Short mmCIF file of C-alpha atoms in Angstrom, two decimals:
data_model
loop_
_atom_site.label_atom_id
_atom_site.label_comp_id
_atom_site.label_asym_id
_atom_site.label_seq_id
_atom_site.Cartn_x
_atom_site.Cartn_y
_atom_site.Cartn_z
CA UNK A 143 -149.07 20.78 -5.68
CA UNK A 144 -149.43 18.29 -8.46
CA UNK A 145 -150.07 18.43 -12.20
CA UNK A 146 -152.54 15.97 -13.72
CA UNK A 147 -154.29 15.43 -17.01
CA UNK A 148 -157.79 16.84 -16.68
CA UNK A 149 -160.90 14.78 -17.20
CA UNK A 150 -164.63 15.35 -17.48
CA UNK A 151 -164.91 15.77 -13.70
CA UNK A 152 -162.70 18.89 -13.98
CA UNK A 153 -164.91 20.78 -16.43
CA UNK A 154 -166.40 23.14 -13.81
CA UNK A 155 -162.93 24.06 -12.56
CA UNK A 156 -161.64 24.51 -16.12
CA UNK A 157 -164.60 26.79 -16.86
CA UNK A 158 -164.01 28.77 -13.65
CA UNK A 159 -160.33 29.30 -14.45
CA UNK A 160 -161.09 30.31 -18.03
CA UNK A 161 -163.70 32.78 -16.77
CA UNK A 162 -161.30 34.35 -14.28
CA UNK A 163 -158.61 34.59 -16.97
CA UNK A 164 -160.75 36.07 -19.74
CA UNK A 165 -163.58 38.05 -18.17
CA UNK A 166 -163.46 41.29 -16.23
CA UNK A 167 -166.87 40.49 -14.74
CA UNK A 168 -167.22 38.12 -11.79
CA UNK A 169 -169.07 34.95 -12.72
CA UNK A 170 -172.57 34.50 -11.38
CA UNK A 171 -173.55 30.91 -10.65
CA UNK A 172 -175.90 31.00 -13.62
CA UNK A 173 -173.35 32.47 -16.03
CA UNK A 174 -170.65 30.05 -14.92
CA UNK A 175 -173.03 27.09 -15.29
CA UNK A 176 -173.90 28.23 -18.82
CA UNK A 177 -170.23 28.60 -19.75
CA UNK A 178 -169.49 25.22 -18.16
CA UNK A 179 -172.10 23.69 -20.49
CA UNK A 180 -170.59 25.45 -23.50
CA UNK A 181 -167.05 24.36 -22.60
CA UNK A 182 -168.19 20.79 -21.93
CA UNK A 183 -169.98 20.54 -25.29
CA UNK A 184 -166.98 22.04 -27.08
CA UNK A 185 -164.55 19.66 -25.37
CA UNK A 186 -166.76 16.66 -26.11
CA UNK A 187 -166.43 17.44 -29.81
CA UNK A 188 -162.66 18.06 -29.58
CA UNK A 189 -161.45 15.30 -27.24
CA UNK A 190 -159.34 13.68 -29.95
CA UNK A 191 -157.32 16.87 -30.48
CA UNK A 192 -157.47 18.97 -27.30
CA UNK A 193 -156.07 17.90 -23.93
CA UNK A 194 -156.14 19.80 -20.65
CA UNK A 195 -153.85 19.64 -17.64
CA UNK A 196 -154.62 21.01 -14.20
CA UNK A 197 -152.55 22.10 -11.23
CA UNK A 198 -154.04 20.94 -7.94
CA UNK A 199 -153.18 22.38 -4.56
CA UNK A 200 -152.55 20.09 -1.60
CA UNK A 201 -156.29 20.17 -0.78
CA UNK A 202 -157.10 19.14 -4.43
CA UNK A 203 -158.36 22.59 -5.46
CA UNK A 204 -157.66 23.29 -9.14
CA UNK A 205 -155.54 26.46 -9.23
CA UNK A 206 -154.17 26.36 -12.77
CA UNK A 207 -154.68 24.83 -16.18
CA UNK A 208 -153.12 24.47 -19.61
CA UNK A 209 -154.48 23.09 -22.86
CA UNK A 210 -152.65 21.58 -25.81
CA UNK A 211 -154.17 21.17 -29.27
CA UNK A 212 -152.78 18.58 -31.66
CA UNK A 213 -152.94 19.52 -35.33
CA UNK A 214 -152.40 17.03 -38.14
CA UNK A 215 -150.35 18.64 -40.88
CA UNK A 216 -150.34 17.94 -44.59
CA UNK A 217 -147.86 15.15 -45.32
CA UNK A 218 -144.78 15.80 -47.42
CA UNK A 219 -143.12 13.23 -49.67
CA UNK A 220 -141.10 10.84 -47.58
CA UNK A 221 -142.27 12.19 -44.22
CA UNK A 222 -145.52 10.35 -43.62
CA UNK A 223 -147.94 11.81 -41.11
CA UNK A 224 -146.88 15.06 -39.47
CA UNK A 225 -148.20 16.48 -36.23
CA UNK A 226 -147.88 19.92 -34.70
CA UNK A 227 -149.19 21.17 -31.37
CA UNK A 228 -150.30 24.47 -29.94
CA UNK A 229 -150.21 25.21 -26.22
CA UNK A 230 -153.26 27.25 -25.28
CA UNK A 231 -154.95 28.99 -22.36
CA UNK A 232 -152.27 28.54 -19.72
CA UNK A 233 -153.52 30.20 -16.54
CA UNK A 234 -152.60 30.08 -12.86
CA UNK A 235 -154.66 31.83 -10.20
CA UNK A 236 -152.80 35.00 -9.17
CA UNK A 237 -152.29 33.90 -5.57
CA UNK A 238 -150.48 30.76 -6.80
CA UNK A 239 -148.16 32.43 -9.33
CA UNK A 240 -144.37 32.57 -9.13
CA UNK A 241 -144.16 29.09 -7.61
CA UNK A 242 -143.38 27.17 -10.81
CA UNK A 243 -146.93 26.02 -11.57
CA UNK A 244 -147.07 27.73 -14.96
CA UNK A 245 -143.80 26.09 -15.96
CA UNK A 246 -145.03 22.71 -14.73
CA UNK A 247 -148.30 23.04 -16.67
CA UNK A 248 -146.46 24.08 -19.83
CA UNK A 249 -144.05 21.17 -19.40
CA UNK A 250 -146.94 18.70 -19.01
CA UNK A 251 -148.58 20.02 -22.18
CA UNK A 252 -145.25 19.98 -24.03
CA UNK A 253 -144.50 16.40 -22.95
CA UNK A 254 -147.96 15.26 -24.05
CA UNK A 255 -147.44 16.87 -27.46
CA UNK A 256 -144.01 15.28 -27.91
CA UNK A 257 -145.23 11.88 -26.69
CA UNK A 258 -148.07 12.15 -29.23
CA UNK A 259 -145.54 12.66 -32.03
CA UNK A 260 -145.60 16.44 -32.49
CA UNK A 261 -142.48 17.80 -34.13
CA UNK A 262 -143.36 21.47 -33.61
CA UNK A 263 -145.09 23.15 -30.67
CA UNK A 264 -146.29 26.73 -30.87
CA UNK A 265 -147.72 29.12 -28.31
CA UNK A 266 -149.16 32.61 -28.39
CA UNK A 267 -147.84 34.00 -25.13
CA UNK A 268 -148.58 36.98 -22.97
CA UNK A 269 -145.61 39.33 -22.56
CA UNK A 270 -145.36 38.32 -18.90
CA UNK A 271 -144.94 34.64 -19.81
CA UNK A 272 -142.39 34.99 -22.66
CA UNK A 273 -139.43 34.48 -20.27
CA UNK A 274 -141.06 31.29 -18.97
CA UNK A 275 -141.45 29.84 -22.46
CA UNK A 276 -137.91 30.91 -23.39
CA UNK A 277 -136.54 29.21 -20.27
CA UNK A 278 -138.43 26.05 -21.31
CA UNK A 279 -136.80 26.01 -24.76
CA UNK A 280 -139.29 27.90 -26.93
CA UNK A 281 -137.81 30.28 -29.50
CA UNK A 282 -139.26 33.02 -31.67
CA UNK A 283 -139.42 32.66 -35.43
CA UNK A 284 -139.43 35.35 -38.08
CA UNK A 285 -141.23 32.95 -40.43
CA UNK A 286 -144.12 31.89 -38.19
CA UNK A 287 -146.70 34.58 -38.91
CA UNK A 288 -150.29 35.17 -37.93
CA UNK A 289 -153.26 36.97 -39.44
CA UNK A 290 -155.79 38.42 -37.03
CA UNK A 291 -159.27 38.80 -38.50
CA UNK A 292 -161.11 42.02 -37.78
CA UNK A 293 -164.20 41.70 -35.64
#
């Protein structure tokens, strides 16, 4: 297994993984192709701020992915530019879980954020993944709050 930064050639695999992660319905070829187009268009307009990493099996099949979003923060006096990051959409195919791929994907996203100058990295985790993030140095905060809009 290896972790790599994803590129345009990976968009179909990124779409497939996102579909498996977020939809209860199996993807038809037509539906997956439509979502692939949507994801590709979205990523084209967010390439300066959103970066994806993929986990490839020994036969080069993409079996996991993680995204990291870089967010420029309002400067404060004496600090200059500030950058935060948010790790998003970490997913590993169920048959490849519990082998360290999630940790490796998170670490790749975290390293990219830090190398880009981020001084804070957030994540909204599933309950199952909280121990992974904790093991990798993430901590909870009573002052980092969220507001969820009603649909």
